[in-house]
CSV table of C-alpha atoms and ligand atoms in Angstrom, one decimal:
chain,number,residue,atom,x,y,z
Q,15,MET,CA,-12.0,-15.5,17.3
Q,16,LYS,CA,-15.7,-14.9,17.8
Q,17,ASN,CA,-14.9,-12.3,20.5
Q,18,ASP,CA,-12.7,-10.3,18.1
Q,19,PRO,CA,-14.1,-7.0,17.3
Q,20,LEU,CA,-16.2,-6.6,14.1
Q,21,ILE,CA,-14.8,-3.5,12.4
Q,22,LEU,CA,-15.9,-1.7,9.3
Q,23,GLY,CA,-13.0,-0.1,7.5
Q,24,ILE,CA,-13.3,2.8,5.0
Q,25,ASP,CA,-10.6,4.2,2.7
Q,26,THR,CA,-11.1,7.1,0.2
Q,27,SER,CA,-7.6,8.4,0.3
Q,28,CYS,CA,-7.0,8.3,-3.5
Q,29,ASP,CA,-8.9,6.9,-6.4
Q,30,GLU,CA,-10.4,3.7,-4.9
Q,31,THR,CA,-13.7,3.8,-2.9
Q,32,ALA,CA,-13.1,1.0,-0.5
Q,33,ALA,CA,-14.9,-0.6,2.5
Q,34,ALA,CA,-14.4,-3.8,4.3
Q,35,VAL,CA,-15.5,-5.7,7.3
Q,36,VAL,CA,-13.0,-7.6,9.5
Q,37,GLN,CA,-13.3,-9.7,12.6
Q,38,GLY,CA,-10.0,-9.1,14.4
Q,39,MET,CA,-7.5,-9.9,11.7
Q,40,ARG,CA,-9.9,-12.0,9.7
Q,41,VAL,CA,-11.1,-10.3,6.5
Q,42,LEU,CA,-14.8,-11.1,6.0
Q,43,SER,CA,-15.2,-8.7,3.0
Q,44,ASN,CA,-13.1,-6.3,1.1
Q,45,VAL,CA,-15.0,-4.2,-1.6
Q,46,ILE,CA,-13.0,-1.9,-3.8
Q,47,SER,CA,-14.6,0.3,-6.4
Q,48,SER,CA,-11.8,1.6,-8.6
Q,49,GLN,CA,-12.0,4.8,-10.5
Q,50,VAL,CA,-9.0,4.2,-12.6
Q,51,GLU,CA,-10.8,4.2,-15.9
Q,52,LEU,CA,-12.2,7.7,-15.2
Q,53,HIS,CA,-8.8,9.1,-14.3
Q,54,ARG,CA,-6.9,7.4,-17.1
Q,55,LYS,CA,-7.9,10.0,-19.7
Q,56,TYR,CA,-6.3,12.7,-17.6
Q,57,GLY,CA,-3.1,10.6,-17.1
Q,58,GLY,CA,-3.4,11.0,-13.3
Q,59,VAL,CA,-5.8,11.2,-10.4
Q,60,VAL,CA,-8.0,14.4,-10.6
Q,61,PRO,CA,-9.0,15.1,-7.0
Q,62,SER,CA,-12.3,16.8,-7.8
Q,63,VAL,CA,-13.3,13.8,-10.0
Q,64,ALA,CA,-12.2,11.4,-7.2
Q,65,ARG,CA,-14.3,13.3,-4.7
Q,66,ARG,CA,-17.4,13.2,-6.8
Q,67,GLU,CA,-17.0,9.5,-7.5
Q,68,HIS,CA,-16.4,8.7,-3.8
Q,69,GLU,CA,-19.6,10.5,-3.0
Q,70,LEU,CA,-21.6,8.5,-5.5
Q,71,ARG,CA,-20.0,5.1,-4.6
Q,72,ILE,CA,-19.4,5.2,-0.9
Q,73,ASP,CA,-22.9,4.0,0.2
Q,74,PRO,CA,-23.2,1.1,-2.2
Q,75,VAL,CA,-19.6,0.0,-1.5
Q,76,ILE,CA,-20.3,-0.1,2.3
Q,77,ARG,CA,-23.6,-1.9,1.8
Q,78,GLU,CA,-21.8,-4.5,-0.3
Q,79,ALA,CA,-19.1,-4.9,2.3
Q,80,LEU,CA,-21.8,-5.7,4.9
Q,81,ARG,CA,-23.6,-8.0,2.6
Q,82,ASN,CA,-20.4,-10.0,1.7
Q,83,ALA,CA,-19.5,-10.2,5.4
Q,84,SER,CA,-23.0,-11.6,6.1
Q,85,LYS,CA,-22.4,-14.3,3.6
Q,86,VAL,CA,-19.2,-15.4,5.2
Q,87,LEU,CA,-20.6,-15.4,8.8
Q,88,LYS,CA,-23.9,-16.9,7.5
Q,89,THR,CA,-25.8,-14.4,9.5
Q,90,LYS,CA,-26.9,-10.8,8.7
Q,91,VAL,CA,-24.3,-8.2,9.6
Q,92,ASP,CA,-25.8,-4.8,10.1
Q,93,PHE,CA,-24.4,-1.5,11.4
Q,94,ASN,CA,-25.7,-2.4,14.8
Q,95,ASP,CA,-23.5,-5.6,14.9
Q,96,LEU,CA,-20.3,-3.6,14.4
Q,97,ASP,CA,-17.9,-2.9,17.3
Q,98,ALA,CA,-16.3,0.1,15.6
Q,99,ILE,CA,-16.1,2.1,12.4
Q,100,ALA,CA,-12.6,2.9,11.1
Q,101,VAL,CA,-11.6,5.3,8.4
Q,102,THR,CA,-8.4,6.7,6.8
Q,103,TYR,CA,-7.8,10.3,7.9
Q,104,GLY,CA,-4.5,10.7,6.0
Q,105,PRO,CA,-2.2,10.7,4.2
Q,106,GLY,CA,-4.0,11.2,0.9
Q,107,LEU,CA,-5.9,13.6,-1.3
Q,108,ALA,CA,-7.6,16.1,1.1
Q,109,ILE,CA,-10.9,16.4,-0.7
Q,110,ALA,CA,-11.1,12.7,-1.3
Q,111,LEU,CA,-10.3,11.8,2.4
Q,112,GLU,CA,-13.1,14.1,3.5
Q,113,ILE,CA,-15.8,11.9,1.9
Q,114,GLY,CA,-14.8,8.7,3.8
Q,115,ILE,CA,-14.3,10.7,7.1
Q,116,ALA,CA,-17.7,12.3,6.8
Q,117,LYS,CA,-19.4,9.0,6.1
Q,118,ALA,CA,-17.6,7.3,9.0
Q,119,LYS,CA,-18.6,10.1,11.4
Q,120,GLU,CA,-22.2,10.0,10.2
Q,121,LEU,CA,-22.4,6.2,10.7
Q,122,ALA,CA,-20.7,6.3,14.1
Q,123,LEU,CA,-23.1,9.0,15.3
Q,124,GLN,CA,-26.2,7.4,13.8
Q,125,HIS,CA,-25.4,3.9,15.2
Q,126,ASP,CA,-23.6,5.0,18.4
Q,127,LYS,CA,-20.4,3.2,17.5
Q,128,PRO,CA,-16.8,4.1,18.4
Q,129,LEU,CA,-15.0,5.9,15.5
Q,130,ILE,CA,-11.3,5.1,14.8
Q,131,GLY,CA,-9.1,7.3,12.6
Q,132,VAL,CA,-6.4,5.3,10.9
Q,133,ASN,CA,-3.2,6.3,9.2
Q,134,HIS,CA,-3.3,4.9,5.6
Q,135,MET,CA,0.4,3.8,5.8
Q,136,GLU,CA,-0.3,2.0,9.0
Q,137,GLY,CA,-2.9,0.1,7.0
Q,138,HIS,CA,-0.2,-0.9,4.4
Q,139,LEU,CA,2.2,-1.7,7.2
Q,140,TYR,CA,-0.2,-4.2,8.9
Q,141,SER,CA,-1.6,-5.7,5.7
Q,142,PRO,CA,0.6,-8.8,6.0
Q,143,LEU,CA,-1.2,-9.7,9.2
Q,144,ALA,CA,-4.6,-9.9,7.3
Q,145,LEU,CA,-6.1,-13.4,7.6
Q,146,ASN,CA,-8.4,-14.9,5.0
Q,147,SER,CA,-12.1,-15.4,5.7
Q,148,LYS,CA,-11.3,-18.8,7.3
Q,149,GLY,CA,-8.8,-17.2,9.6
Q,150,LYS,CA,-5.7,-18.4,7.8
Q,151,GLY,CA,-2.7,-16.2,6.9
Q,152,PRO,CA,1.1,-16.1,6.8
Q,153,ILE,CA,1.5,-14.9,10.3
Q,154,GLU,CA,-0.8,-14.5,13.4
Q,155,MET,CA,-0.5,-11.3,15.4
Q,156,GLU,CA,0.6,-13.2,18.5
Q,157,ASN,CA,3.6,-14.4,16.6
Q,158,VAL,CA,5.0,-11.0,15.6
Q,159,GLU,CA,8.4,-10.6,17.1
Q,160,PHE,CA,10.0,-7.2,17.6
Q,161,PRO,CA,11.9,-5.4,16.3
Q,162,VAL,CA,10.0,-5.7,13.1
Q,163,LEU,CA,11.4,-4.0,10.0
Q,164,SER,CA,8.6,-2.9,7.7
Q,165,PHE,CA,9.2,-1.9,4.0
Q,166,LEU,CA,6.4,0.2,2.6
Q,167,LEU,CA,6.4,0.4,-1.2
Q,168,SER,CA,3.4,2.4,-2.5
Q,169,GLY,CA,2.5,5.0,-5.0
Q,170,GLY,CA,3.0,7.9,-2.6
Q,171,HIS,CA,5.5,6.6,-0.1
Q,172,THR,CA,8.7,4.5,0.1
Q,173,GLU,CA,9.6,3.9,3.7
Q,174,LEU,CA,11.7,1.7,5.9
Q,175,VAL,CA,10.0,1.6,9.3
Q,176,LEU,CA,11.4,0.1,12.5
Q,177,LEU,CA,8.8,-1.2,15.0
Q,178,LYS,CA,10.2,-1.8,18.5
Q,179,SER,CA,6.5,-2.4,19.5
Q,180,HIS,CA,3.2,-1.6,18.0
Q,181,ASP,CA,3.4,1.7,19.8
Q,182,ASP,CA,6.9,2.5,18.8
Q,183,LYS,CA,7.3,3.0,15.0
Q,184,ARG,CA,10.2,5.0,13.5
Q,185,ILE,CA,10.8,5.8,9.9
Q,186,ILE,CA,14.5,5.0,9.5
Q,187,GLY,CA,14.7,5.5,5.7
Q,188,GLN,CA,12.6,7.0,2.9
Q,189,THR,CA,12.8,8.2,-0.6
Q,190,VAL,CA,14.2,11.7,-1.0
Q,191,ASP,CA,12.3,12.3,-4.2
Q,192,ASP,CA,9.8,10.1,-6.1
Q,193,ALA,CA,8.0,7.2,-4.4
Q,194,ILE,CA,8.8,3.9,-6.0
Q,195,GLY,CA,5.3,3.4,-7.4
Q,196,GLU,CA,5.4,6.9,-8.8
Q,197,ALA,CA,8.6,6.0,-10.6
Q,198,PHE,CA,7.1,2.8,-11.9
Q,199,ASP,CA,4.1,4.8,-13.2
Q,200,LYS,CA,6.2,7.5,-14.8
Q,201,VAL,CA,8.6,5.1,-16.5
Q,202,ALA,CA,5.6,3.1,-17.7
Q,203,ARG,CA,4.2,6.3,-19.3
Q,204,MET,CA,7.5,7.0,-21.0
Q,205,LEU,CA,7.3,3.6,-22.5
Q,206,GLY,CA,3.8,4.1,-23.7
Q,207,LEU,CA,2.3,1.6,-21.3
Q,208,GLY,CA,-0.6,3.8,-20.2
Q,209,TYR,CA,-1.7,4.9,-16.8
Q,210,PRO,CA,-1.3,3.8,-14.1
Q,211,GLY,CA,1.3,1.6,-15.7
Q,212,GLY,CA,3.2,0.2,-12.6
Q,213,LYS,CA,1.5,-3.2,-12.9
Q,214,VAL,CA,1.8,-3.3,-16.7
Q,215,LEU,CA,5.5,-2.5,-16.5
Q,216,SER,CA,6.2,-5.2,-14.0
Q,217,ASP,CA,4.2,-7.8,-16.0
Q,218,MET,CA,6.2,-6.8,-19.1
Q,219,ALA,CA,9.4,-6.9,-17.1
Q,220,LEU,CA,9.0,-10.7,-16.6
Q,221,LYS,CA,9.4,-11.2,-20.4
Q,222,GLY,CA,12.4,-8.9,-20.8
Q,223,ASP,CA,16.2,-9.0,-20.4
Q,224,PRO,CA,17.1,-7.2,-17.2
Q,225,GLU,CA,20.6,-6.6,-18.4
Q,226,ALA,CA,19.7,-5.1,-21.8
Q,227,PHE,CA,20.0,-1.5,-20.7
Q,228,LYS,CA,22.6,-0.2,-18.3
Q,229,LEU,CA,21.1,2.0,-15.7
Q,230,PRO,CA,22.7,3.5,-12.6
Q,231,VAL,CA,21.7,2.2,-9.2
Q,232,PRO,CA,20.7,5.4,-7.3
Q,233,MET,CA,22.2,6.1,-3.9
Q,234,ALA,CA,24.3,2.9,-4.1
Q,235,LYS,CA,27.1,4.5,-2.1
Q,236,ASP,CA,24.9,6.6,0.1
Q,237,PRO,CA,25.6,5.7,3.8
Q,238,THR,CA,22.0,6.4,4.9
Q,239,LEU,CA,18.9,4.3,4.6
Q,240,ASN,CA,17.3,6.8,2.3
Q,241,MET,CA,16.4,6.0,-1.3
Q,242,SER,CA,15.9,7.8,-4.6
Q,243,PHE,CA,14.1,6.9,-7.7
Q,244,SER,CA,14.0,10.1,-9.7
Q,245,GLY,CA,17.6,9.8,-11.1
Q,246,LEU,CA,16.8,6.3,-12.3
Q,247,LYS,CA,13.6,7.5,-13.9
Q,248,THR,CA,15.6,10.3,-15.7
Q,249,ALA,CA,18.2,7.8,-16.9
Q,250,VAL,CA,15.4,5.8,-18.5
Q,251,TYR,CA,14.1,9.0,-20.0
Q,252,TYR,CA,17.4,9.9,-21.7
Q,253,GLN,CA,18.0,6.4,-23.1
Q,254,VAL,CA,14.5,6.4,-24.5
Q,255,LYS,CA,14.9,9.8,-26.0
Q,256,GLU,CA,18.2,8.8,-27.6
Q,257,ILE,CA,16.6,5.9,-29.4
Q,258,GLU,CA,13.6,8.0,-30.3
Q,259,LYS,CA,15.9,10.5,-32.1
Q,260,GLN,CA,16.3,7.7,-34.8
Q,261,ARG,CA,13.1,5.7,-34.5
Q,262,GLN,CA,10.3,4.3,-32.2
Q,263,LEU,CA,11.3,1.8,-29.5
Q,264,THR,CA,10.7,-1.8,-30.7
Q,265,ALA,CA,8.4,-3.9,-28.6
Q,266,GLN,CA,11.4,-5.9,-27.5
Q,267,GLU,CA,13.1,-2.7,-26.3
Q,268,VAL,CA,10.0,-1.8,-24.3
Q,269,VAL,CA,10.0,-5.1,-22.4
Q,270,ASP,CA,13.8,-5.0,-22.0
Q,271,MET,CA,13.7,-1.4,-20.6
Q,272,SER,CA,10.9,-2.4,-18.3
Q,273,SER,CA,12.9,-5.3,-17.1
Q,274,SER,CA,16.1,-3.3,-16.7
Q,275,PHE,CA,14.4,-0.5,-14.8
Q,276,GLU,CA,12.7,-2.9,-12.5
Q,277,ARG,CA,15.9,-4.8,-11.8
Q,278,VAL,CA,17.8,-1.6,-10.8
Q,279,ALA,CA,14.9,-0.3,-8.7
Q,280,ILE,CA,14.8,-3.7,-6.9
Q,281,ASN,CA,18.6,-3.5,-6.5
Q,282,GLU,CA,18.2,-0.2,-4.8
Q,283,LEU,CA,15.6,-1.7,-2.4
Q,284,GLN,CA,17.9,-4.7,-1.7
Q,285,ILE,CA,20.9,-2.5,-0.9
Q,286,LYS,CA,18.9,-0.4,1.6
Q,287,LEU,CA,17.1,-3.4,3.1
Q,288,LYS,CA,20.5,-5.1,3.7
Q,289,LYS,CA,21.8,-2.0,5.3
Q,290,ALA,CA,18.8,-1.6,7.5
Q,291,ILE,CA,19.0,-5.3,8.7
Q,292,LYS,CA,22.7,-4.9,9.6
Q,293,LEU,CA,22.1,-1.7,11.5
Q,294,HIS,CA,18.9,-2.7,13.4
Q,295,ASN,CA,18.9,-6.5,13.7
Q,296,PRO,CA,15.2,-7.1,13.2
Q,297,LYS,CA,13.6,-10.4,14.1
Q,298,MET,CA,11.3,-10.3,11.0
Q,299,ILE,CA,10.5,-8.3,7.9
Q,300,MET,CA,7.0,-7.2,6.8
Q,301,VAL,CA,6.4,-5.7,3.4
Q,302,GLY,CA,3.3,-3.8,2.1
Q,303,GLY,CA,2.1,-1.4,-0.5
Q,304,GLY,CA,1.1,-1.6,-4.2
Q,305,VAL,CA,4.5,-2.2,-5.6
Q,306,SER,CA,5.1,-5.3,-3.5
Q,307,SER,CA,2.5,-7.0,-5.7
Q,308,SER,CA,5.2,-7.3,-8.3
Q,309,ALA,CA,6.5,-10.9,-8.2
Q,310,ARG,CA,10.1,-9.8,-9.0
Q,311,VAL,CA,10.0,-7.2,-6.2
Q,312,ARG,CA,8.9,-9.9,-3.7
Q,313,ALA,CA,11.5,-12.3,-4.9
Q,314,GLY,CA,14.2,-9.7,-4.7
Q,315,LEU,CA,13.3,-8.8,-1.1
Q,316,ARG,CA,12.9,-12.5,-0.1
Q,317,LYS,CA,16.4,-13.2,-1.4
Q,318,VAL,CA,17.8,-10.6,1.1
Q,319,ALA,CA,15.7,-11.9,4.0
Q,320,HIS,CA,17.0,-15.5,3.3
Q,321,GLU,CA,20.6,-14.2,3.3
Q,322,PHE,CA,20.1,-13.1,6.8
Q,323,SER,CA,17.8,-16.1,7.7
Q,324,LEU,CA,15.0,-13.8,8.5
Q,325,PRO,CA,11.3,-14.5,8.0
Q,326,ILE,CA,9.7,-12.1,5.6
Q,327,TYR,CA,5.9,-11.6,5.3
Q,328,PHE,CA,3.9,-10.1,2.4
Q,329,PRO,CA,0.2,-9.5,2.2
Q,330,SER,CA,-1.4,-12.8,1.3
Q,331,LEU,CA,-4.8,-11.8,0.1
Q,332,LYS,CA,-5.4,-10.7,-3.5
Q,333,ASN,CA,-6.9,-7.2,-2.9
Q,334,ILE,CA,-4.8,-6.2,0.1
Q,335,TYR,CA,-1.7,-5.0,-1.7
Q,336,THR,CA,-3.1,-1.9,-3.2
Q,337,ASP,CA,-5.5,0.5,-1.5
Q,338,ASN,CA,-8.4,-1.2,0.4
Q,339,GLY,CA,-10.6,-0.9,3.4
Q,340,ALA,CA,-9.6,-4.2,5.0
Q,341,MET,CA,-6.1,-3.0,5.8
Q,342,ILE,CA,-7.6,0.0,7.5
Q,343,ALA,CA,-9.9,-2.1,9.6
Q,344,ILE,CA,-6.9,-4.5,10.4
Q,345,ALA,CA,-4.8,-1.6,11.6
Q,346,ALA,CA,-7.8,-0.2,13.6
Q,347,ASN,CA,-7.7,-3.4,15.8
Q,348,PHE,CA,-4.7,-2.0,17.7
Q,349,LYS,CA,-6.4,1.3,18.5
Q,350,PHE,CA,-9.7,-0.6,19.4
Q,351,HIS,CA,-7.9,-2.6,22.0
Q,352,LYS,CA,-6.3,0.5,23.5
Q,353,LYS,CA,-9.6,2.3,23.3
Q,354,GLU,CA,-8.0,5.0,21.2
Q,355,PHE,CA,-11.2,6.4,19.7
Q,356,SER,CA,-11.7,9.5,17.7
Q,357,ASP,CA,-14.6,11.9,18.1
Q,358,GLN,CA,-16.7,14.0,15.7
Q,359,THR,CA,-13.8,16.4,15.3
Q,360,LEU,CA,-11.8,13.9,13.4
Q,361,ASP,CA,-10.4,15.8,10.4
Q,362,ARG,CA,-8.3,14.9,7.3
Q,363,GLN,CA,-4.5,15.1,7.5
Q,364,PRO,CA,-3.4,14.9,3.9
Q,365,ASN,CA,0.3,14.9,4.9
Q,366,LEU,CA,0.0,12.7,8.0
Q,367,ASP,CA,3.3,11.0,8.9
Q,368,LEU,CA,3.6,7.4,10.0
Q,369,ALA,CA,6.0,8.3,12.8
Q,370,ILE,CA,9.0,10.5,13.3
O,697,KG4,O1,-0.1,1.2,-2.1
O,697,KG4,P1,-0.8,1.7,-3.3
O,697,KG4,O2,-2.0,1.0,-3.8
O,697,KG4,O3,-1.3,3.2,-3.2
O,697,KG4,C1,-0.7,4.2,-2.4
O,697,KG4,O4,-0.9,4.3,-1.2
O,697,KG4,O5,0.1,5.0,-3.1
O,697,KG4,O6,0.3,1.8,-4.5
O,697,KG4,C2,-0.1,2.1,-5.8
O,697,KG4,C3,1.2,2.0,-6.6
O,697,KG4,C4,1.0,2.6,-8.0
O,697,KG4,O7,2.1,3.4,-8.3
O,697,KG4,C5,1.0,1.3,-8.9
O,697,KG4,O8,1.4,1.5,-10.2
O,697,KG4,C6,1.8,0.4,-8.1
O,697,KG4,O9,1.5,0.6,-6.8
O,697,KG4,N1,1.6,-1.0,-8.5
O,697,KG4,C7,2.6,-1.9,-8.9
O,697,KG4,C8,1.9,-3.1,-9.2
O,697,KG4,N2,0.6,-3.0,-8.8
O,697,KG4,C9,0.4,-1.7,-8.4
O,697,KG4,N3,3.8,-1.7,-9.2
O,697,KG4,C10,4.5,-2.7,-9.7
O,697,KG4,N4,4.0,-3.9,-9.9
O,697,KG4,C11,2.7,-4.2,-9.7
O,697,KG4,N5,2.2,-5.4,-9.9
O,698,ZN,ZN1,-2.0,3.1,-0.4
């Protein structure tokens, strides 16, 4: 473990300024400075505001990541001790990505370190492999068995990815409209739960009746592995509007609608996961992305995995579900070992795909 590379990971793809230090798959520090309060009053992420905040926060966040890693290793970790500097170069908000990339390039040049450009979704994909500071986690990299089926559930993407090896990743299904996190956030807003409401909605859902409102399961009969969340969101919209013609929704109706929406969204995920398993016979399932921090989402996917007697792995560390630098540094390990380094021409790719 001592010989594993020490990697600084930086992510400024959206509204979190994040930096972390990992040693191999072991997370030594994971600092996230969230801008959510700033964007809340606009009801969404304002790219120019995000950029300015990343500029202000990036240096202190990186310094804190090094400081926290030093505490864990009980020896000072400085830039010179790093084996590489990794940074998200896409997908994400163009002008936000630029800040992290510029900082990573500057540090790589200044300290003569290899630079590694990482795909943000690859970070989410590998987040279940993150080990805690003591080196413990749900699965060790050596025990990964291919094919792996990865389910990515984030605010911008919803993807089923088949990995035949670490070098062979194929998107086998994805949303045709809204990403699942986006749908959670939009429905939360309709229910007056604020922004970003995905987490509030799923917390509320725990107290509600999932059968209270009848909502259609989107794409239930669709033969592909693609998903859709926009129709479900619209169905919620019309039911809410119908009630609001007469009166405000009661507090109980808000929790019941949250619960009903989440149940159907999970159902959609379960149907497609089952289909993907039957078609591709994976040896294990890995799940990542912000929406998988919902306990019900995890339980729903675990149920399917158990039906097929398949192991299923989720991120096991607290700050590794939603955007963070540790997952970027974790994913960078693979490129580090292959010596797939970037140079000073590394540029943002806001629409970067995980694979074809
Ligand atoms: O993966 P992520 O941090 O960012 C992207 O790469 O998009 O995902 C963010 C999404 C947001 O839509 C957020 O509302 C949702 O994940 N989210 C949740 C929960 N925590 C975050 N959705 C449901 N339940 C949660 N506990
Ligand atoms: Zn993300």
